[in-house]
Amino acid sequence: MIERLQRIASFLARLRPLILLLGLGFMGLFVVSLFGLGGVRNDALMMPAIAGFCWAALLLSVSHLFATVPEKPTPQHRFGQRLLLRLRRAGVGFIALVMAALTVTVLLLSYQMLRLFFTA
């Protein structure tokens, strides 16, 4: 699972400037909607802006967190090195579980916000 996240992160690393630009764009859209600039209703675009910013932040986090994953311990490593590598991989695995839970949370949040946006 960790190696797959590393492949996803390496793909997202090439898209970091675009993801960052999208995140800033959604943040700007939120500010425009918050202050009603440019003739926009007060909260017209606030929910899609928050959902888009959450996704951009999540993708940017994945691209940074899983860019380098510790190698698997081999018999050629000494005992201390194997133990350290296992601990580091366990930490990355824990972060992967947290990111999976966060992804599900952002997915549910996006669904609820966009559902409200399109029905209102």
Short mmCIF file of N, CA and C in Angstrom, two decimals, residues 33-108:
data_model
loop_
_atom_site.label_atom_id
_atom_site.label_comp_id
_atom_site.label_asym_id
_atom_site.label_seq_id
_atom_site.Cartn_x
_atom_site.Cartn_y
_atom_site.Cartn_z
N SER A 33 -16.46 35.29 -2.75
CA SER A 33 -17.79 34.95 -2.28
C SER A 33 -18.04 35.46 -0.87
N LEU A 34 -17.03 35.45 -0.04
CA LEU A 34 -17.17 35.90 1.35
C LEU A 34 -17.50 37.38 1.43
N PHE A 35 -16.80 38.18 0.64
CA PHE A 35 -16.99 39.63 0.70
C PHE A 35 -17.94 40.16 -0.37
N GLY A 36 -18.46 39.29 -1.21
CA GLY A 36 -19.41 39.73 -2.23
C GLY A 36 -18.79 40.63 -3.28
N LEU A 37 -17.54 40.39 -3.62
CA LEU A 37 -16.84 41.21 -4.60
C LEU A 37 -17.31 40.86 -6.01
N GLY A 38 -17.28 41.79 -6.90
CA GLY A 38 -17.60 41.54 -8.29
C GLY A 38 -19.07 41.22 -8.54
N GLY A 39 -19.95 41.64 -7.67
CA GLY A 39 -21.37 41.41 -7.88
C GLY A 39 -21.85 40.01 -7.57
N VAL A 40 -21.02 39.21 -6.91
CA VAL A 40 -21.39 37.85 -6.55
C VAL A 40 -22.24 37.88 -5.28
N ARG A 41 -23.30 37.06 -5.26
CA ARG A 41 -24.10 36.96 -4.03
C ARG A 41 -23.18 36.62 -2.87
N ASN A 42 -23.63 36.87 -1.67
CA ASN A 42 -22.78 36.68 -0.49
C ASN A 42 -22.19 35.28 -0.39
N ASP A 43 -23.00 34.26 -0.57
CA ASP A 43 -22.49 32.90 -0.38
C ASP A 43 -22.66 32.03 -1.61
N ALA A 44 -22.71 32.63 -2.77
CA ALA A 44 -23.02 31.89 -3.99
C ALA A 44 -22.01 30.79 -4.30
N LEU A 45 -20.75 31.08 -4.17
CA LEU A 45 -19.71 30.12 -4.57
C LEU A 45 -18.88 29.62 -3.40
N MET A 46 -19.35 29.85 -2.19
CA MET A 46 -18.56 29.52 -1.01
C MET A 46 -18.39 28.00 -0.85
N MET A 47 -19.46 27.24 -1.01
CA MET A 47 -19.37 25.79 -0.80
C MET A 47 -18.49 25.09 -1.84
N PRO A 48 -18.64 25.38 -3.14
CA PRO A 48 -17.70 24.75 -4.08
C PRO A 48 -16.26 25.18 -3.85
N ALA A 49 -16.06 26.42 -3.40
CA ALA A 49 -14.70 26.90 -3.14
C ALA A 49 -14.08 26.14 -1.98
N ILE A 50 -14.84 25.90 -0.93
CA ILE A 50 -14.32 25.15 0.22
C ILE A 50 -14.01 23.71 -0.18
N ALA A 51 -14.92 23.09 -0.93
CA ALA A 51 -14.70 21.70 -1.36
C ALA A 51 -13.47 21.61 -2.26
N GLY A 52 -13.34 22.51 -3.20
CA GLY A 52 -12.18 22.50 -4.09
C GLY A 52 -10.88 22.74 -3.35
N PHE A 53 -10.89 23.65 -2.39
CA PHE A 53 -9.69 23.91 -1.61
C PHE A 53 -9.30 22.70 -0.77
N CYS A 54 -10.30 22.02 -0.19
CA CYS A 54 -10.01 20.80 0.59
C CYS A 54 -9.34 19.75 -0.28
N TRP A 55 -9.84 19.55 -1.50
CA TRP A 55 -9.24 18.56 -2.39
C TRP A 55 -7.83 18.97 -2.82
N ALA A 56 -7.64 20.24 -3.10
CA ALA A 56 -6.30 20.69 -3.47
C ALA A 56 -5.32 20.51 -2.32
N ALA A 57 -5.76 20.84 -1.11
CA ALA A 57 -4.89 20.66 0.06
C ALA A 57 -4.58 19.19 0.30
N LEU A 58 -5.57 18.32 0.11
CA LEU A 58 -5.36 16.89 0.29
C LEU A 58 -4.37 16.35 -0.74
N LEU A 59 -4.55 16.71 -2.00
CA LEU A 59 -3.63 16.23 -3.04
C LEU A 59 -2.21 16.76 -2.83
N LEU A 60 -2.10 18.00 -2.42
CA LEU A 60 -0.77 18.56 -2.16
C LEU A 60 -0.11 17.85 -0.97
N SER A 61 -0.89 17.53 0.04
CA SER A 61 -0.36 16.81 1.20
C SER A 61 0.13 15.42 0.81
N VAL A 62 -0.65 14.72 0.01
CA VAL A 62 -0.25 13.37 -0.43
C VAL A 62 1.02 13.45 -1.25
N SER A 63 1.11 14.45 -2.12
CA SER A 63 2.31 14.55 -2.97
C SER A 63 3.57 14.84 -2.16
N HIS A 64 3.44 15.49 -1.02
CA HIS A 64 4.61 15.77 -0.18
C HIS A 64 4.90 14.64 0.81
N LEU A 65 3.85 14.11 1.44
CA LEU A 65 4.06 13.11 2.50
C LEU A 65 4.62 11.79 1.99
N PHE A 66 4.20 11.37 0.82
CA PHE A 66 4.59 10.05 0.33
C PHE A 66 5.60 10.12 -0.81
N ALA A 67 6.28 11.24 -0.95
CA ALA A 67 7.29 11.37 -2.00
C ALA A 67 8.45 10.40 -1.77
N THR A 68 8.87 10.24 -0.54
CA THR A 68 9.93 9.29 -0.21
C THR A 68 9.42 8.35 0.87
N VAL A 69 9.49 7.09 0.58
CA VAL A 69 9.05 6.04 1.50
C VAL A 69 10.27 5.22 1.88
N PRO A 70 10.43 4.89 3.16
CA PRO A 70 11.59 4.08 3.56
C PRO A 70 11.58 2.71 2.85
N GLU A 71 12.76 2.24 2.52
CA GLU A 71 12.87 0.94 1.85
C GLU A 71 12.51 -0.18 2.80
N LYS A 72 12.20 -1.33 2.22
CA LYS A 72 11.91 -2.51 3.04
C LYS A 72 13.22 -3.04 3.63
N PRO A 73 13.18 -3.47 4.89
CA PRO A 73 14.41 -4.02 5.48
C PRO A 73 14.76 -5.36 4.83
N THR A 74 16.04 -5.58 4.62
CA THR A 74 16.53 -6.82 4.03
C THR A 74 17.49 -7.49 5.01
N PRO A 75 17.79 -8.75 4.80
CA PRO A 75 18.75 -9.43 5.68
C PRO A 75 20.15 -8.80 5.66
N GLN A 76 20.47 -8.04 4.63
CA GLN A 76 21.79 -7.40 4.56
C GLN A 76 21.91 -6.25 5.57
N HIS A 77 20.77 -5.70 6.02
CA HIS A 77 20.81 -4.63 7.01
C HIS A 77 21.13 -5.21 8.38
N ARG A 78 21.79 -4.40 9.19
CA ARG A 78 22.03 -4.82 10.57
C ARG A 78 20.73 -4.76 11.36
N PHE A 79 20.73 -5.34 12.55
CA PHE A 79 19.52 -5.42 13.36
C PHE A 79 18.96 -4.02 13.67
N GLY A 80 19.81 -3.10 14.04
CA GLY A 80 19.37 -1.74 14.37
C GLY A 80 18.77 -1.03 13.15
N GLN A 81 19.39 -1.24 11.99
CA GLN A 81 18.87 -0.63 10.77
C GLN A 81 17.51 -1.22 10.41
N ARG A 82 17.37 -2.55 10.56
CA ARG A 82 16.09 -3.19 10.26
C ARG A 82 15.00 -2.66 11.18
N LEU A 83 15.33 -2.53 12.45
CA LEU A 83 14.35 -2.04 13.42
C LEU A 83 13.95 -0.60 13.09
N LEU A 84 14.93 0.23 12.76
CA LEU A 84 14.65 1.62 12.41
C LEU A 84 13.80 1.71 11.14
N LEU A 85 14.12 0.90 10.14
CA LEU A 85 13.34 0.91 8.91
C LEU A 85 11.91 0.44 9.16
N ARG A 86 11.74 -0.57 10.00
CA ARG A 86 10.39 -1.04 10.31
C ARG A 86 9.59 0.02 11.04
N LEU A 87 10.24 0.72 11.96
CA LEU A 87 9.55 1.80 12.69
C LEU A 87 9.16 2.93 11.75
N ARG A 88 10.06 3.30 10.86
CA ARG A 88 9.75 4.37 9.90
C ARG A 88 8.64 3.96 8.96
N ARG A 89 8.66 2.70 8.49
CA ARG A 89 7.59 2.22 7.61
C ARG A 89 6.26 2.14 8.36
N ALA A 90 6.30 1.79 9.65
CA ALA A 90 5.07 1.76 10.44
C ALA A 90 4.50 3.17 10.59
N GLY A 91 5.38 4.14 10.78
CA GLY A 91 4.93 5.53 10.87
C GLY A 91 4.30 6.00 9.57
N VAL A 92 4.92 5.66 8.45
CA VAL A 92 4.36 6.02 7.14
C VAL A 92 3.04 5.29 6.92
N GLY A 93 2.95 4.05 7.37
CA GLY A 93 1.70 3.30 7.26
C GLY A 93 0.59 3.94 8.08
N PHE A 94 0.92 4.43 9.27
CA PHE A 94 -0.06 5.13 10.10
C PHE A 94 -0.52 6.41 9.41
N ILE A 95 0.42 7.15 8.84
CA ILE A 95 0.06 8.37 8.11
C ILE A 95 -0.82 8.02 6.92
N ALA A 96 -0.55 6.89 6.26
CA ALA A 96 -1.38 6.46 5.14
C ALA A 96 -2.81 6.17 5.59
N LEU A 97 -2.96 5.54 6.74
CA LEU A 97 -4.31 5.28 7.26
C LEU A 97 -5.03 6.58 7.60
N VAL A 98 -4.31 7.52 8.18
CA VAL A 98 -4.90 8.82 8.50
C VAL A 98 -5.32 9.54 7.22
N MET A 99 -4.47 9.48 6.20
CA MET A 99 -4.81 10.13 4.94
C MET A 99 -5.99 9.45 4.26
N ALA A 100 -6.11 8.13 4.39
CA ALA A 100 -7.27 7.43 3.82
C ALA A 100 -8.55 7.87 4.53
N ALA A 101 -8.49 7.99 5.85
CA ALA A 101 -9.66 8.46 6.59
C ALA A 101 -9.98 9.91 6.22
N LEU A 102 -8.96 10.72 6.05
CA LEU A 102 -9.17 12.11 5.66
C LEU A 102 -9.77 12.21 4.26
N THR A 103 -9.35 11.33 3.36
CA THR A 103 -9.91 11.31 2.02
C THR A 103 -11.39 10.98 2.04
N VAL A 104 -11.76 9.98 2.84
CA VAL A 104 -13.18 9.63 2.97
C VAL A 104 -13.96 10.80 3.56
N THR A 105 -13.38 11.46 4.54
CA THR A 105 -14.04 12.61 5.16
C THR A 105 -14.24 13.74 4.16
N VAL A 106 -13.22 14.05 3.38
CA VAL A 106 -13.33 15.12 2.38
C VAL A 106 -14.32 14.72 1.29
N LEU A 107 -14.36 13.45 0.94
CA LEU A 107 -15.33 12.98 -0.05
C LEU A 107 -16.75 13.18 0.46
N LEU A 108 -17.02 12.80 1.69
CA LEU A 108 -18.35 13.00 2.27
C LEU A 108 -18.69 14.48 2.42
#
